[in-house]
PDB file of C-alpha atoms in Angstrom:
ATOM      1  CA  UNK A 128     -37.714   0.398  19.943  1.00 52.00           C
ATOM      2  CA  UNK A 129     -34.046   0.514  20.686  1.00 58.00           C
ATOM      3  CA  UNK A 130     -32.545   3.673  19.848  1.00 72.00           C
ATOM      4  CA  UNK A 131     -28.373   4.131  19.602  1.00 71.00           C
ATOM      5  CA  UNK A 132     -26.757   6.265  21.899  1.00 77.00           C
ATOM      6  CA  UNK A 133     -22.985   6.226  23.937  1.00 76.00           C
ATOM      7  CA  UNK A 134     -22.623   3.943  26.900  1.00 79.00           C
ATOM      8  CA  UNK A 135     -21.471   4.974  30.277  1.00 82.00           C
ATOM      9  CA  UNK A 136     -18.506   3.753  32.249  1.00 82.00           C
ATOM     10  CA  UNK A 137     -20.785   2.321  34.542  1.00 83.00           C
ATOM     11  CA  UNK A 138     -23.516   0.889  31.835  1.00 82.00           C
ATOM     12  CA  UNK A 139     -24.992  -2.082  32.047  1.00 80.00           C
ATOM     13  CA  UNK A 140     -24.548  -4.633  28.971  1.00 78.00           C
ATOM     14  CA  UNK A 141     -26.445  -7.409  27.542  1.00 77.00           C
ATOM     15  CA  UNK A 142     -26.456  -7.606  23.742  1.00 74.00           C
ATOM     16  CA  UNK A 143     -24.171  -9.680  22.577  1.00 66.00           C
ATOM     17  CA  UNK A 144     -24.178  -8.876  19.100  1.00 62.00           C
ATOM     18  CA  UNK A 145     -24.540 -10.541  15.669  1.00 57.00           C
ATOM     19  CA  UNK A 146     -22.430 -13.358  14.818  1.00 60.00           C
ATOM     20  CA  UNK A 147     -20.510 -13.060  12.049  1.00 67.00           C
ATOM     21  CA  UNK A 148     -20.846 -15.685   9.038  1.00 75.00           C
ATOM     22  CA  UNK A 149     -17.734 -16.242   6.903  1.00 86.00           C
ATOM     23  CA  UNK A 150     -18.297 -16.869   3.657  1.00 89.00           C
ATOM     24  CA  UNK A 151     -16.895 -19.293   1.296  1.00 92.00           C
ATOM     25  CA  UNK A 152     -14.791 -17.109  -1.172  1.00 93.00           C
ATOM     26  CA  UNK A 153     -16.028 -16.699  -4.643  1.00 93.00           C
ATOM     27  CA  UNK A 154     -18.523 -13.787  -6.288  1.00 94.00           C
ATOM     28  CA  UNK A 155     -21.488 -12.535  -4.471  1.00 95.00           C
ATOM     29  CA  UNK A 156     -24.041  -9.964  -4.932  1.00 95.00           C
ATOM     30  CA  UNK A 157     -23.460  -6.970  -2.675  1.00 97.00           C
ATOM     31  CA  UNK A 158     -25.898  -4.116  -1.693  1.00 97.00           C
ATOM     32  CA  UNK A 159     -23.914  -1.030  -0.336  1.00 98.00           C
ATOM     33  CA  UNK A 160     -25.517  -0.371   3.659  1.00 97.00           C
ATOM     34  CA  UNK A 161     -24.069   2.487   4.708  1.00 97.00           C
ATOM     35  CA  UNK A 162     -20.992   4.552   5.004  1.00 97.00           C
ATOM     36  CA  UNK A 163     -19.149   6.658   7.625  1.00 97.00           C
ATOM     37  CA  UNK A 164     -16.281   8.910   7.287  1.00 97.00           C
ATOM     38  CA  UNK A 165     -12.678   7.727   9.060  1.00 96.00           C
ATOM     39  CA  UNK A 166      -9.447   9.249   8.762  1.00 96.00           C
ATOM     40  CA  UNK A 167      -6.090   6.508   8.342  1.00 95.00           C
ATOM     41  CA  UNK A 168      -3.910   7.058  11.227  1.00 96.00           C
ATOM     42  CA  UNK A 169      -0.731   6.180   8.788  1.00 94.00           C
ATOM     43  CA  UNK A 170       1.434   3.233   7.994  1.00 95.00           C
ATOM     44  CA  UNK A 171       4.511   1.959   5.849  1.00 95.00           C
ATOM     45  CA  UNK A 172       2.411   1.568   2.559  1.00 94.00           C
ATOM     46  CA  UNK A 173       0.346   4.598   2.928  1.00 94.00           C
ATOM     47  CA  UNK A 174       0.387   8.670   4.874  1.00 95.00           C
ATOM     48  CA  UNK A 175      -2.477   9.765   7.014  1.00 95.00           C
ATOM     49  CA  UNK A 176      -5.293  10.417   4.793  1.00 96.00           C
ATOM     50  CA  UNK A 177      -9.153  10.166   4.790  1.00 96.00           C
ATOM     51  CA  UNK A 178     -10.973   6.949   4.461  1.00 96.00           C
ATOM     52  CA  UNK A 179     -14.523   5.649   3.851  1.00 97.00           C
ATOM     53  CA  UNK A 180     -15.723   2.852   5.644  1.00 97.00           C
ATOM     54  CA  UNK A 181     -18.258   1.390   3.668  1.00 98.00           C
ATOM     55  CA  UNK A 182     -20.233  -1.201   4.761  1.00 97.00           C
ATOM     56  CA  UNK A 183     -21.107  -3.871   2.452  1.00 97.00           C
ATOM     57  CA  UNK A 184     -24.309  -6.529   2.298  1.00 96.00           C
ATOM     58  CA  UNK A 185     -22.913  -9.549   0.728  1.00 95.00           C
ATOM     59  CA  UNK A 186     -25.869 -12.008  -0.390  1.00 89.00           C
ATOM     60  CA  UNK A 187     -25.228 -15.706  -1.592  1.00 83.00           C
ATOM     61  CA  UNK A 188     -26.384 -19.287  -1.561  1.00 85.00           C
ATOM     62  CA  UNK A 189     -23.889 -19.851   1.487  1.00 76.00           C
ATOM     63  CA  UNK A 190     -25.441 -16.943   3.737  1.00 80.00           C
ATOM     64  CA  UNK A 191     -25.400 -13.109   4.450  1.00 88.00           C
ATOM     65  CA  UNK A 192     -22.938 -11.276   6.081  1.00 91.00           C
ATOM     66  CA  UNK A 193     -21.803  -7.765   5.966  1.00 94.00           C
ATOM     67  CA  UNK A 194     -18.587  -6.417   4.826  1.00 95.00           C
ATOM     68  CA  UNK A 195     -16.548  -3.191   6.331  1.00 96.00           C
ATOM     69  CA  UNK A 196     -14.951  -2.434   3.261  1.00 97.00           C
ATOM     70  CA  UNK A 197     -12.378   0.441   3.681  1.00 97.00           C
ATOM     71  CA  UNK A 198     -11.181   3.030   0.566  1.00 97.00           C
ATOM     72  CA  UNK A 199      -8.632   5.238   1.301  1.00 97.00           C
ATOM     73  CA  UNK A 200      -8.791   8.679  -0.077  1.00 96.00           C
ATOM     74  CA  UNK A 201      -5.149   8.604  -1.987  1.00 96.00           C
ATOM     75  CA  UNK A 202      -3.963   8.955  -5.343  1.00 95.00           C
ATOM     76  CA  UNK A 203      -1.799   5.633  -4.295  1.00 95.00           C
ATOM     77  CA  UNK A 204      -5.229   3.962  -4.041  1.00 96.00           C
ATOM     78  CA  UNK A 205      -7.428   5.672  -6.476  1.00 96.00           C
ATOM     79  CA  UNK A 206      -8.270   2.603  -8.744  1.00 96.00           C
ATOM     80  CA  UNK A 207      -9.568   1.091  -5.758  1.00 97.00           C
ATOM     81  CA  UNK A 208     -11.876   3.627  -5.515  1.00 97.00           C
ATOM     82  CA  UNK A 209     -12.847   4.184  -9.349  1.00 96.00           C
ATOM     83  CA  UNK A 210     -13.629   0.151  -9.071  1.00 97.00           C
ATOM     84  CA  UNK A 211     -15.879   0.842  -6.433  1.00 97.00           C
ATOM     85  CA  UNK A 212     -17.791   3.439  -8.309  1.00 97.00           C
ATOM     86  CA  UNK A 213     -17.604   1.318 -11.228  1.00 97.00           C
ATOM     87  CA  UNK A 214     -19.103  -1.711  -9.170  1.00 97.00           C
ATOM     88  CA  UNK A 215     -21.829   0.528  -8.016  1.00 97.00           C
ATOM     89  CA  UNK A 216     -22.775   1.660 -11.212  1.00 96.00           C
ATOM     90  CA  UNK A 217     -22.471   5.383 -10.129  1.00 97.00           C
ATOM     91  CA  UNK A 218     -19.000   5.748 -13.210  1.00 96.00           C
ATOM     92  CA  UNK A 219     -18.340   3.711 -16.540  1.00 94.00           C
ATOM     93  CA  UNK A 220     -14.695   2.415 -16.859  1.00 91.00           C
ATOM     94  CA  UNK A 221     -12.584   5.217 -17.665  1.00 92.00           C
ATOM     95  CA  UNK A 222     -14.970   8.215 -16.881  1.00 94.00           C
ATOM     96  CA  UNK A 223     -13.814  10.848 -14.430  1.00 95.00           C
ATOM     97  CA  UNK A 224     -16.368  11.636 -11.207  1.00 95.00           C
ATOM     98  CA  UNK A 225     -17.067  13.560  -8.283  1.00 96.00           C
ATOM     99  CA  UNK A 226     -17.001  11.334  -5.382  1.00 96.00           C
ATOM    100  CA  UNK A 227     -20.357  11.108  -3.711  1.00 96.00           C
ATOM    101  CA  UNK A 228     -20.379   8.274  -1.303  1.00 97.00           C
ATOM    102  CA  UNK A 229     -24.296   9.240  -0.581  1.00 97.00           C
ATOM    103  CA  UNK A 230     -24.932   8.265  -3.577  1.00 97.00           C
ATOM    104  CA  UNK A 231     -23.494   4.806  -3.414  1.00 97.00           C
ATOM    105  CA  UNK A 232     -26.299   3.927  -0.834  1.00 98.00           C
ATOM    106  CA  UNK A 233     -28.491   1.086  -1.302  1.00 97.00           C
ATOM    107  CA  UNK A 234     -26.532   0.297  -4.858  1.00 97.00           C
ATOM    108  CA  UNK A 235     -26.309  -2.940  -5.919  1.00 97.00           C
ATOM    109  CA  UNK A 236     -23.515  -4.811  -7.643  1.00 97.00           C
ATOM    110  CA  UNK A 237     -21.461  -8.240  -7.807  1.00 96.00           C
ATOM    111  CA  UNK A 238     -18.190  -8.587  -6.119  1.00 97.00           C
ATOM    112  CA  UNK A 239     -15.198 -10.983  -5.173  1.00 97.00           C
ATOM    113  CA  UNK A 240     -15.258 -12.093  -1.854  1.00 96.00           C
ATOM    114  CA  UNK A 241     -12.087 -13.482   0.027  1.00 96.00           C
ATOM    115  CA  UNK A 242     -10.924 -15.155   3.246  1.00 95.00           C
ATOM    116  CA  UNK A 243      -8.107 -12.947   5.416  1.00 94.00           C
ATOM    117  CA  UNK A 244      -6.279 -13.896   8.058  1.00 94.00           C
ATOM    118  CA  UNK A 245      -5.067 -12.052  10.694  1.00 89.00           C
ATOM    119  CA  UNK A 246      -2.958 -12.406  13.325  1.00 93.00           C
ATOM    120  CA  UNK A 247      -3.646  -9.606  16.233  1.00 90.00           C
ATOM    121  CA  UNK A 248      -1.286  -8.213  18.372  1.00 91.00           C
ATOM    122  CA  UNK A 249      -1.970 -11.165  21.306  1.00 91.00           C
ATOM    123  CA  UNK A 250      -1.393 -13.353  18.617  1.00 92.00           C
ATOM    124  CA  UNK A 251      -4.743 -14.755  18.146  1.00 90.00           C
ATOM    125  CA  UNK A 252      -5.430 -16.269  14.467  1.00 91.00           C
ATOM    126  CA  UNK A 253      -8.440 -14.268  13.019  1.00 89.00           C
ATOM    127  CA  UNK A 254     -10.541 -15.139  10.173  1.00 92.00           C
ATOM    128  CA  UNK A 255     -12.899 -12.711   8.408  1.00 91.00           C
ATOM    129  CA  UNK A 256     -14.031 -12.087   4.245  1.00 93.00           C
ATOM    130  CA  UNK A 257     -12.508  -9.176   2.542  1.00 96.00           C
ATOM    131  CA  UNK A 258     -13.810  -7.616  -1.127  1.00 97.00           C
ATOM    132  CA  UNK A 259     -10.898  -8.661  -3.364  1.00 97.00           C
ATOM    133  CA  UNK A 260     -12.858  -6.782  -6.318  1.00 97.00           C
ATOM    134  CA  UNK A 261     -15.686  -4.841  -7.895  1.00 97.00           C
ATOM    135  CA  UNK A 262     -17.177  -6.244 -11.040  1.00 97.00           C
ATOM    136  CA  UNK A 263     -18.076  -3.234 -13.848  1.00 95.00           C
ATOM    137  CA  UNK A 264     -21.904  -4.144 -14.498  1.00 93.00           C
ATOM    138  CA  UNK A 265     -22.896  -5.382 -17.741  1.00 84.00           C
ATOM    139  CA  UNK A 266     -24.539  -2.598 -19.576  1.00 54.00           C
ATOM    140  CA  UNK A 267     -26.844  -4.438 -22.052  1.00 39.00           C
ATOM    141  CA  UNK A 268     -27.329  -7.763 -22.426  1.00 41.00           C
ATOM    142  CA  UNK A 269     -25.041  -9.986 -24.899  1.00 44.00           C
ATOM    143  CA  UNK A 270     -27.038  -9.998 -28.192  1.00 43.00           C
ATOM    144  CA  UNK A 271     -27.902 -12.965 -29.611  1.00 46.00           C
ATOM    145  CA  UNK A 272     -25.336 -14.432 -32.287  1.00 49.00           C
ATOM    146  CA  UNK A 273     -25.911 -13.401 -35.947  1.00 50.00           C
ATOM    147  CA  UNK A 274     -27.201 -16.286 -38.163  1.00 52.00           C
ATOM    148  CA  UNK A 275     -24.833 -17.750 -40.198  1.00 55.00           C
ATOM    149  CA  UNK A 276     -24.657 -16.370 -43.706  1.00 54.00           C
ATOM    150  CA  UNK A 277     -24.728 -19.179 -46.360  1.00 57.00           C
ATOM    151  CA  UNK A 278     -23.887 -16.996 -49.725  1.00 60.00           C
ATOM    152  CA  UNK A 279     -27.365 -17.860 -52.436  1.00 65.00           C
ATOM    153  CA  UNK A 280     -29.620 -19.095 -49.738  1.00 59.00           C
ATOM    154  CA  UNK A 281     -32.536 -17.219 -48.658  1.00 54.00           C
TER     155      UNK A 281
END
């Protein structure tokens, strides 16, 4: 059993790591992983403030790959947030919450998935998926259409 801990300067190093699938975009089926708490350094669009990093299982006929995912904690970006929730099926559109990103844990839910990309600061092209959205969970089931009423027929 390998268990995590810090490496040293001096460390030796082996594992090279999973590779990373990218997806095809379109809507998958997520299951939330894990989350850790980060704090946003700043930029133009948005002050310092803290972020969760969640880390999201995305599931299709294409593959599996995992997803950081990361919601600032912002008024600017609340909706991003309440979507979340709402994708999780922890809030109903429109309801006002507590956030508890424990909760959010092993929740399942259907997403948009996109292609980014990126070019770094060496100027290397990168490609990676991104959640474009949270769907809101259907509730119940459509129901079935009424028969159609023909007035004096039984």
């Amino acid at each position: 059993m390998t268990t995590e801990r810090e490496l040293g300067w001096d460390d030796q190093i082996e594992n090279d790591g999973p590779d990373f699938e990218i997806l095809p975009e379109g809507d998958y089926d997520f299951e939330v992983v894990s989350y850790e708490r980060a704090r946003h350094g700043g930029s133009d669009n948005l002050p310092p403030c803290n972020k969760a990093v969640v880390s999201i299982r995305i599931t299709g006929a294409a593959g599996q790959t995992t997803i950081k995912h990361n919601l600032f904690l912002h008024t600017k970006t609340e909706g991003l947030i309440c979507a979340y929730f709402t994708g999780c099926g922890l809030r109903k559109h429109g309801q006002k919450i507590t956030m508890n990103f424990d909760k959010s844990v092993g929740c399942k839910g259907r997403c948009k998935v996109g292609i980014r990309k990126y070019t770094n600061d060496k100027g290397d092209v990168l490609t990676f998926n991104e959640i474009k959205k949270f769907y809101e969970p259907k509730d119940t089931p459509a129901a079935p259409a009424a028969p159609a009423y023909t007035p004096g027929s039984f």
